[in-house]
Tab-separated table of C-alpha atoms and ligand atoms in Angstrom:
chain	number	residue	atom	x	y	z
K	807	MET	CA	13.962	5.164	17.723
K	808	LYS	CA	10.232	4.700	18.174
K	809	ALA	CA	8.329	4.518	14.879
K	810	VAL	CA	4.548	4.490	14.532
K	811	VAL	CA	3.040	2.642	11.562
K	812	THR	CA	-0.680	3.087	10.883
K	813	GLY	CA	-2.226	0.323	8.773
K	814	ALA	CA	0.357	-2.035	10.298
K	815	ALA	CA	-1.664	-5.181	9.566
K	816	GLY	CA	-2.093	-4.303	5.902
K	817	PHE	CA	-0.114	-5.415	2.869
K	818	ILE	CA	2.515	-2.654	2.791
K	819	GLY	CA	2.341	-1.683	6.476
K	820	SER	CA	3.267	-5.173	7.676
K	821	HIS	CA	6.347	-5.282	5.424
K	822	LEU	CA	7.355	-1.823	6.624
K	823	CYS	CA	7.042	-2.862	10.297
K	824	GLU	CA	9.265	-5.890	9.688
K	825	SER	CA	11.893	-3.741	7.990
K	826	LEU	CA	11.960	-1.239	10.896
K	827	LEU	CA	12.131	-4.023	13.488
K	828	ALA	CA	14.978	-5.720	11.593
K	829	ASP	CA	16.970	-2.487	11.945
K	830	GLY	CA	16.473	-2.398	15.692
K	831	HIS	CA	13.675	0.173	15.948
K	832	GLU	CA	10.797	0.038	18.365
K	833	VAL	CA	7.550	-0.136	16.379
K	834	LEU	CA	4.068	0.739	17.510
K	835	GLY	CA	1.534	-0.449	14.952
K	836	VAL	CA	-2.040	0.821	14.712
K	837	ASP	CA	-4.750	-1.009	12.804
K	838	ALA	CA	-8.535	-1.223	12.958
K	839	PHE	CA	-8.796	-4.479	10.992
K	840	THR	CA	-11.414	-2.943	8.703
K	841	ASP	CA	-13.530	-5.502	6.864
K	842	TYR	CA	-12.378	-4.571	3.333
K	843	TYR	CA	-10.736	-7.988	3.340
K	844	PRO	CA	-10.662	-10.709	6.002
K	845	ARG	CA	-9.052	-10.218	9.374
K	846	ALA	CA	-7.446	-13.668	9.082
K	847	ALA	CA	-5.305	-12.426	6.169
K	848	LYS	CA	-4.193	-9.388	8.169
K	849	GLU	CA	-3.373	-11.539	11.203
K	850	LYS	CA	-1.115	-13.631	8.969
K	851	ASN	CA	0.537	-10.442	7.689
K	852	LEU	CA	1.310	-9.461	11.276
K	853	ALA	CA	2.469	-12.859	12.547
K	854	ALA	CA	6.222	-12.175	12.400
K	855	CYS	CA	5.846	-8.739	14.022
K	856	ARG	CA	3.706	-10.064	16.856
K	857	ASP	CA	6.564	-12.410	17.788
K	858	HIS	CA	9.018	-9.520	18.035
K	859	ARG	CA	9.656	-8.030	21.466
K	860	SER	CA	10.027	-4.471	20.100
K	861	PHE	CA	6.579	-4.539	18.473
K	862	ARG	CA	3.295	-3.449	20.013
K	863	LEU	CA	-0.087	-3.216	18.309
K	864	VAL	CA	-2.834	-0.797	19.225
K	865	GLU	CA	-6.101	-1.949	17.718
K	866	GLY	CA	-8.644	0.692	16.770
K	867	ARG	CA	-9.694	3.323	14.266
K	868	LEU	CA	-7.542	6.437	14.082
K	869	GLN	CA	-10.778	8.455	14.279
K	870	ASP	CA	-11.624	6.967	17.694
K	871	LEU	CA	-8.327	6.277	19.458
K	872	ASP	CA	-6.686	8.586	21.950
K	873	LEU	CA	-3.605	9.216	19.824
K	874	ARG	CA	-1.567	11.093	22.422
K	875	GLY	CA	-0.135	7.925	23.950
K	876	VAL	CA	0.332	6.373	20.517
K	877	LEU	CA	2.458	9.235	19.230
K	878	GLU	CA	4.327	10.001	22.450
K	879	GLY	CA	8.080	9.832	21.879
K	880	ALA	CA	7.747	8.831	18.212
K	881	GLY	CA	10.510	10.057	15.918
K	882	GLN	CA	8.835	8.910	12.714
K	883	VAL	CA	5.195	8.268	11.844
K	884	PHE	CA	4.280	6.276	8.732
K	885	HIS	CA	0.640	6.792	7.832
K	886	LEU	CA	-0.519	3.853	5.695
K	887	ALA	CA	-3.969	3.252	7.177
K	888	ALA	CA	-6.639	3.924	4.583
K	889	GLN	CA	-9.508	2.579	2.626
K	890	ALA	CA	-7.300	1.573	-0.296
K	891	GLY	CA	-8.315	1.040	-3.917
K	892	VAL	CA	-10.442	3.322	-6.058
K	893	ARG	CA	-13.086	0.997	-7.425
K	894	ALA	CA	-15.505	1.387	-4.527
K	895	SER	CA	-15.033	5.143	-4.126
K	896	TRP	CA	-18.485	6.004	-5.483
K	897	GLY	CA	-22.086	6.184	-4.334
K	898	ARG	CA	-22.880	4.620	-0.979
K	899	GLU	CA	-19.275	3.544	-0.385
K	900	PHE	CA	-18.022	7.127	-0.536
K	901	ALA	CA	-18.383	7.668	3.229
K	902	GLN	CA	-15.767	4.937	3.786
K	903	TYR	CA	-13.229	7.136	2.025
K	904	THR	CA	-14.035	10.376	3.808
K	905	ASP	CA	-13.986	8.494	7.116
K	906	HIS	CA	-10.894	6.278	6.814
K	907	ASN	CA	-8.841	8.551	4.556
K	908	VAL	CA	-9.723	12.182	5.227
K	909	LEU	CA	-10.987	12.195	8.839
K	910	ALA	CA	-8.467	9.632	10.053
K	911	THR	CA	-5.605	11.624	8.479
K	912	GLN	CA	-6.841	14.869	10.005
K	913	ARG	CA	-7.018	13.255	13.478
K	914	LEU	CA	-3.476	11.949	13.145
K	915	LEU	CA	-2.082	15.304	12.025
K	916	GLU	CA	-3.867	17.161	14.845
K	917	ALA	CA	-2.466	14.712	17.383
K	918	ALA	CA	1.048	15.091	15.984
K	919	LEU	CA	1.160	18.838	16.739
K	920	PRO	CA	1.498	18.567	20.536
K	921	ALA	CA	3.431	15.280	20.253
K	922	GLY	CA	6.806	16.843	19.431
K	923	ARG	CA	6.020	17.151	15.690
K	924	PRO	CA	7.517	13.869	14.494
K	925	ARG	CA	8.434	13.398	10.837
K	926	ILE	CA	5.325	12.090	9.067
K	927	VAL	CA	5.393	10.027	5.887
K	928	TYR	CA	2.058	9.748	4.153
K	929	ALA	CA	1.250	6.983	1.661
K	930	SER	CA	-0.701	8.493	-1.170
K	931	SER	CA	-1.419	6.918	-4.506
K	932	SER	CA	-0.917	7.238	-8.225
K	933	SER	CA	-4.694	7.606	-8.259
K	934	VAL	CA	-4.283	10.590	-5.939
K	935	TYR	CA	-7.685	9.919	-4.503
K	936	GLY	CA	-7.409	10.247	-0.752
K	937	ASP	CA	-4.702	12.845	-1.146
K	938	ALA	CA	-6.260	14.726	1.742
K	939	PRO	CA	-6.139	18.480	1.127
K	940	GLY	CA	-5.282	18.883	4.805
K	941	LEU	CA	-1.681	17.812	4.324
K	942	PRO	CA	-0.180	20.934	2.715
K	943	LEU	CA	-2.263	22.971	5.150
K	944	TYR	CA	-0.736	21.272	8.206
K	945	GLN	CA	2.721	21.496	6.644
K	946	LYS	CA	2.481	25.209	5.859
K	947	SER	CA	0.335	26.510	8.690
K	948	PHE	CA	1.541	24.430	11.611
K	949	GLY	CA	5.089	23.529	10.610
K	950	LEU	CA	4.531	19.772	10.631
K	951	SER	CA	7.170	17.924	8.654
K	952	VAL	CA	5.127	15.837	6.220
K	953	VAL	CA	6.477	13.926	3.220
K	954	SER	CA	3.977	12.400	0.776
K	955	LEU	CA	4.640	9.399	-1.424
K	956	ARG	CA	2.625	8.351	-4.444
K	957	TYR	CA	2.887	4.608	-4.736
K	958	PHE	CA	2.356	3.094	-8.183
K	959	THR	CA	0.603	-0.317	-8.170
K	960	VAL	CA	2.424	-2.239	-5.468
K	961	TYR	CA	2.726	-6.029	-5.625
K	962	GLY	CA	4.502	-8.893	-3.872
K	963	PRO	CA	3.718	-11.342	-1.034
K	964	ARG	CA	0.650	-10.289	1.052
K	965	GLN	CA	-0.784	-8.198	-1.770
K	966	ARG	CA	-4.421	-7.286	-1.087
K	967	PRO	CA	-6.911	-9.832	-2.430
K	968	ASP	CA	-8.715	-7.223	-4.551
K	969	MET	CA	-5.550	-6.412	-6.524
K	970	ALA	CA	-4.917	-7.786	-10.003
K	971	PHE	CA	-1.787	-9.936	-9.503
K	972	HIS	CA	-3.291	-11.563	-6.429
K	973	ARG	CA	-6.479	-12.408	-8.346
K	974	PHE	CA	-4.572	-13.652	-11.411
K	975	LEU	CA	-2.100	-15.830	-9.493
K	976	LYS	CA	-4.859	-17.282	-7.328
K	977	ALA	CA	-6.860	-18.103	-10.462
K	978	ALA	CA	-3.773	-19.811	-11.923
K	979	ARG	CA	-3.281	-21.778	-8.698
K	980	ASP	CA	-6.923	-22.879	-8.501
K	981	ALA	CA	-7.386	-23.429	-12.287
K	982	GLU	CA	-10.171	-20.833	-12.346
K	983	PRO	CA	-10.959	-18.250	-15.036
K	984	VAL	CA	-9.250	-14.864	-14.838
K	985	HIS	CA	-11.552	-11.817	-14.997
K	986	VAL	CA	-9.827	-9.035	-16.946
K	987	PHE	CA	-11.293	-5.531	-16.923
K	988	GLY	CA	-11.061	-3.794	-20.315
K	989	ASP	CA	-9.095	-4.883	-23.383
K	990	GLY	CA	-5.833	-5.673	-21.566
K	991	GLY	CA	-4.081	-2.755	-23.292
K	992	GLN	CA	-4.048	-0.619	-20.139
K	993	THR	CA	-0.542	-0.063	-18.786
K	994	ARG	CA	0.766	0.157	-15.250
K	995	ASP	CA	4.042	0.901	-13.545
K	996	PHE	CA	4.275	-2.022	-11.111
K	997	THR	CA	6.406	-1.636	-7.980
K	998	TYR	CA	7.723	-4.464	-5.827
K	999	VAL	CA	6.835	-4.089	-2.141
K	1000	ALA	CA	10.446	-4.192	-0.854
K	1001	ASP	CA	11.287	-1.220	-3.085
K	1002	ILE	CA	8.236	0.627	-1.738
K	1003	VAL	CA	9.376	-0.056	1.834
K	1004	ALA	CA	12.888	1.218	1.062
K	1005	ALA	CA	11.493	4.433	-0.469
K	1006	THR	CA	9.113	4.937	2.448
K	1007	ARG	CA	11.878	4.646	4.989
K	1008	ALA	CA	14.161	6.902	2.945
K	1009	ALA	CA	11.361	9.490	2.850
K	1010	ALA	CA	11.396	9.602	6.659
K	1011	ASP	CA	15.176	9.945	6.750
K	1012	SER	CA	15.883	12.305	3.866
K	1013	GLY	CA	12.624	13.433	2.223
K	1014	ARG	CA	12.132	17.167	1.810
K	1015	PRO	CA	9.497	18.466	4.256
K	1016	GLY	CA	6.416	19.173	2.141
K	1017	GLY	CA	7.842	17.057	-0.681
K	1018	VAL	CA	5.722	14.737	-2.843
K	1019	TYR	CA	7.501	11.785	-4.443
K	1020	ASN	CA	6.352	9.283	-7.062
K	1021	VAL	CA	7.554	5.753	-6.387
K	1022	GLY	CA	7.262	3.341	-9.309
K	1023	GLY	CA	9.065	0.313	-10.674
K	1024	GLY	CA	10.169	2.094	-13.854
K	1025	GLU	CA	8.754	-0.363	-16.402
K	1026	ARG	CA	5.492	0.492	-18.133
K	1027	ILE	CA	3.812	-2.810	-18.877
K	1028	ALA	CA	0.479	-3.630	-20.527
K	1029	LEU	CA	-1.880	-5.909	-18.667
K	1030	ARG	CA	-1.881	-8.481	-21.477
K	1031	GLU	CA	1.927	-8.693	-21.178
K	1032	VAL	CA	1.552	-9.248	-17.433
K	1033	LEU	CA	-0.829	-12.127	-18.132
K	1034	ARG	CA	1.733	-13.662	-20.496
K	1035	ARG	CA	4.454	-13.365	-17.849
K	1036	ILE	CA	2.153	-14.925	-15.272
K	1037	GLU	CA	1.737	-17.915	-17.577
K	1038	ASP	CA	5.555	-18.136	-17.802
K	1039	VAL	CA	6.078	-17.905	-14.046
K	1040	THR	CA	3.288	-20.303	-13.089
K	1041	GLY	CA	3.715	-22.682	-16.013
K	1042	ARG	CA	-0.091	-22.665	-16.383
K	1043	ARG	CA	-2.386	-21.426	-19.128
K	1044	LEU	CA	-4.917	-18.800	-18.066
K	1045	THR	CA	-8.548	-18.798	-19.176
K	1046	LEU	CA	-9.532	-15.156	-19.675
K	1047	VAL	CA	-13.000	-13.679	-19.169
K	1048	ARG	CA	-13.370	-10.109	-20.419
K	1049	GLU	CA	-15.241	-7.645	-18.209
K	1050	GLU	CA	-16.239	-3.976	-18.597
K	1051	VAL	CA	-13.644	-1.349	-17.665
K	1052	GLN	CA	-14.166	-0.450	-13.995
K	1053	LYS	CA	-15.080	3.095	-12.963
K	1054	GLY	CA	-12.075	4.832	-11.434
K	1055	ASP	CA	-9.524	2.706	-13.312
K	1056	MET	CA	-6.989	4.766	-15.219
K	1057	ARG	CA	-5.921	3.684	-18.697
K	1058	ASP	CA	-2.193	4.239	-18.126
K	1059	THR	CA	0.063	5.074	-15.212
K	1060	PHE	CA	3.779	5.688	-15.259
K	1061	ALA	CA	5.870	7.222	-12.502
K	1062	ASP	CA	8.323	10.049	-13.015
K	1063	THR	CA	10.716	9.036	-10.250
K	1064	ALA	CA	13.354	11.745	-10.822
K	1065	ALA	CA	12.640	13.473	-7.489
K	1066	ALA	CA	12.622	10.181	-5.553
K	1067	ARG	CA	15.933	9.226	-7.147
K	1068	ALA	CA	17.507	12.599	-6.341
K	1069	ASP	CA	16.253	13.101	-2.768
K	1070	LEU	CA	15.586	9.563	-1.522
K	1071	GLY	CA	18.250	7.666	-3.468
K	1072	PHE	CA	15.379	5.535	-4.783
K	1073	ARG	CA	16.183	2.694	-7.176
K	1074	SER	CA	13.856	-0.040	-8.298
K	1075	THR	CA	15.778	-3.250	-7.555
K	1076	VAL	CA	13.282	-6.051	-8.254
K	1077	PRO	CA	12.240	-6.598	-11.893
K	1078	LEU	CA	8.712	-7.784	-12.642
K	1079	GLY	CA	9.562	-11.425	-13.421
K	1080	GLU	CA	11.424	-11.877	-10.138
K	1081	GLY	CA	8.752	-10.106	-8.094
K	1082	LEU	CA	6.033	-12.240	-9.674
K	1083	GLU	CA	7.912	-15.376	-8.660
K	1084	HIS	CA	7.970	-14.196	-5.025
K	1085	GLU	CA	4.247	-13.449	-5.075
K	1086	TRP	CA	3.484	-16.786	-6.809
K	1087	ARG	CA	5.405	-18.689	-4.112
K	1088	TRP	CA	3.418	-16.826	-1.452
K	1089	ILE	CA	0.034	-17.434	-3.161
K	1090	ARG	CA	0.793	-21.166	-3.287
K	1091	SER	CA	1.713	-21.174	0.401
K	1092	GLN	CA	-1.755	-19.759	1.200
K	1093	ALA	CA	-3.704	-22.627	-0.364
U	1593	NAD	N1	-1.190	-1.381	-2.658
U	1593	NAD	C1	-1.018	-0.457	-3.583
U	1593	NAD	O1	-0.749	-0.744	-4.761
U	1593	NAD	C2	-1.127	0.996	-3.230
U	1593	NAD	C3	-0.965	1.943	-4.262
U	1593	NAD	C4	-1.066	3.284	-3.956
U	1593	NAD	C5	-1.287	3.683	-2.656
U	1593	NAD	N2	-1.446	2.754	-1.678
U	1593	NAD	C6	-1.707	3.238	-0.311
U	1593	NAD	O2	-0.835	2.599	0.609
U	1593	NAD	C7	-1.516	2.427	1.851
U	1593	NAD	C8	-1.467	0.947	2.259
U	1593	NAD	O3	-2.100	0.172	1.231
U	1593	NAD	P1	-2.239	-1.407	1.326
U	1593	NAD	O4	-2.318	-1.932	-0.063
U	1593	NAD	O5	-1.213	-1.935	2.282
U	1593	NAD	O6	-3.708	-1.523	1.963
U	1593	NAD	P2	-4.296	-2.494	3.102
U	1593	NAD	O7	-5.790	-2.369	2.980
U	1593	NAD	O8	-3.692	-3.844	3.006
U	1593	NAD	O9	-3.802	-1.813	4.458
U	1593	NAD	C9	-4.456	-0.714	5.074
U	1593	NAD	C10	-4.675	-1.078	6.549
U	1593	NAD	O10	-5.216	0.072	7.191
U	1593	NAD	C11	-6.181	-0.353	8.137
U	1593	NAD	N3	-7.108	0.772	8.341
U	1593	NAD	C12	-7.951	1.295	7.416
U	1593	NAD	N4	-8.616	2.344	7.927
U	1593	NAD	C13	-8.164	2.498	9.204
U	1593	NAD	C14	-8.456	3.429	10.234
U	1593	NAD	N5	-9.368	4.377	10.054
U	1593	NAD	N6	-7.809	3.323	11.419
U	1593	NAD	C15	-6.889	2.336	11.608
U	1593	NAD	N7	-6.575	1.413	10.649
U	1593	NAD	C16	-7.206	1.499	9.476
U	1593	NAD	C17	-6.837	-1.573	7.507
U	1593	NAD	O11	-7.416	-2.443	8.474
U	1593	NAD	C18	-5.664	-2.219	6.764
U	1593	NAD	O12	-5.063	-3.263	7.529
U	1593	NAD	C19	-2.933	2.958	1.642
U	1593	NAD	O13	-2.933	4.323	2.028
U	1593	NAD	C20	-3.109	2.888	0.144
U	1593	NAD	O14	-4.063	3.814	-0.359
U	1593	NAD	C21	-1.370	1.419	-1.929
C-alpha cells in the first residue's frame, strides 16, 4: 500500500515513516523543513528512511505543492505537518499557525477529494489548538474518511528541541541549568513515541470515520516528579531555574483513552522510566 506522511522529517512523522516502511509499505513523505528548529536535526530524523528504497520525499509546503501527484494511489494519508507547540501561538507568530495548520490542512483535504478519498489520519493535540474546524465539515459534507487523534505530550528519541524532556536531558548532559516554567506542580500525561505511532497506524486501519481519539500514556505525572526521575536516569543532579508560567501552557492534562482502547486496541506499552532512558541515550548520541 502507498501511504503519504506529511511532516515526515519531524519528530513523530519520521518514526511513523520507519514503522510503515518496516511493514513493507511504500511511503511518500512530504516536508517543508520549516525553520521552527534546524534542518540538520530533521535530516538526521530522516536518515534511515532516505536509505530505504520504498521511501520518497517531496520537499515543499502543503500550501504550495501540487498535491494531486502526491496523493495519487494513496490508501492512507497521515497528516502530521504543522506548526507544533502552543507557546508561540500569539501576536505576530499567529500567522504561522493559520498558514501551516489551517490552510495547509484545507489544501490537503481539498486535494484528497478527487484522489480516491483515501483514509486520512489527522494529528491533533491535547491543546486542541490547530484542530482545524474544516475537518468535521469535510467529513460530513464531502464524505472524506477522516480520523483525528489528540496526542498527549509525546516524548522519546528525536523529540523536538523546544519540548521539556529534550531541554531537561540536554541540560543534564551539558551540566547546564534547567529552566522550569511555573512551580513544577503542573501535571502531564506523557506518551512514548512508539505508542503514538502504533495508535496512529491503528487509527488508519480501524478508526471510526469522523472519530476523535485521545492518545496518552495513562500516568499523570507532575513536572517535579519528572525532574526527579531524570536525575535517577541520568545519574546527575539538576540545577533548577524557575521561570514564569508560559502563556498557552495548561496546568494539567490527562487523557481519557477509553475510545482509543475500544476502537484502536490502544495500550500504552512503554512506562516513563524506560522511555526516558531511550531518550537519554539518544540525547547523549547527539553531543
Ligand atoms: N510532539 C508532541 O508532543 C505533540 C503533541 C500533540 C500534537 N502533536 C502534533 O503532532 C504533529 C507532529 O508533531 P511533531 O512533534 O513531530 O512536530 P515537528 O515540528 O517535529 O514535525 C512537523 C513537521 O512538519 C513540517 N511542516 C510544518 N509545516 C509544514 C507545511 N506547511 N508543509 C509541509 N511540511 C510542514 C515541519 O518542517 C516539521 O518537520 C503536529 O501536528 C503536532 O501539532 C505533537
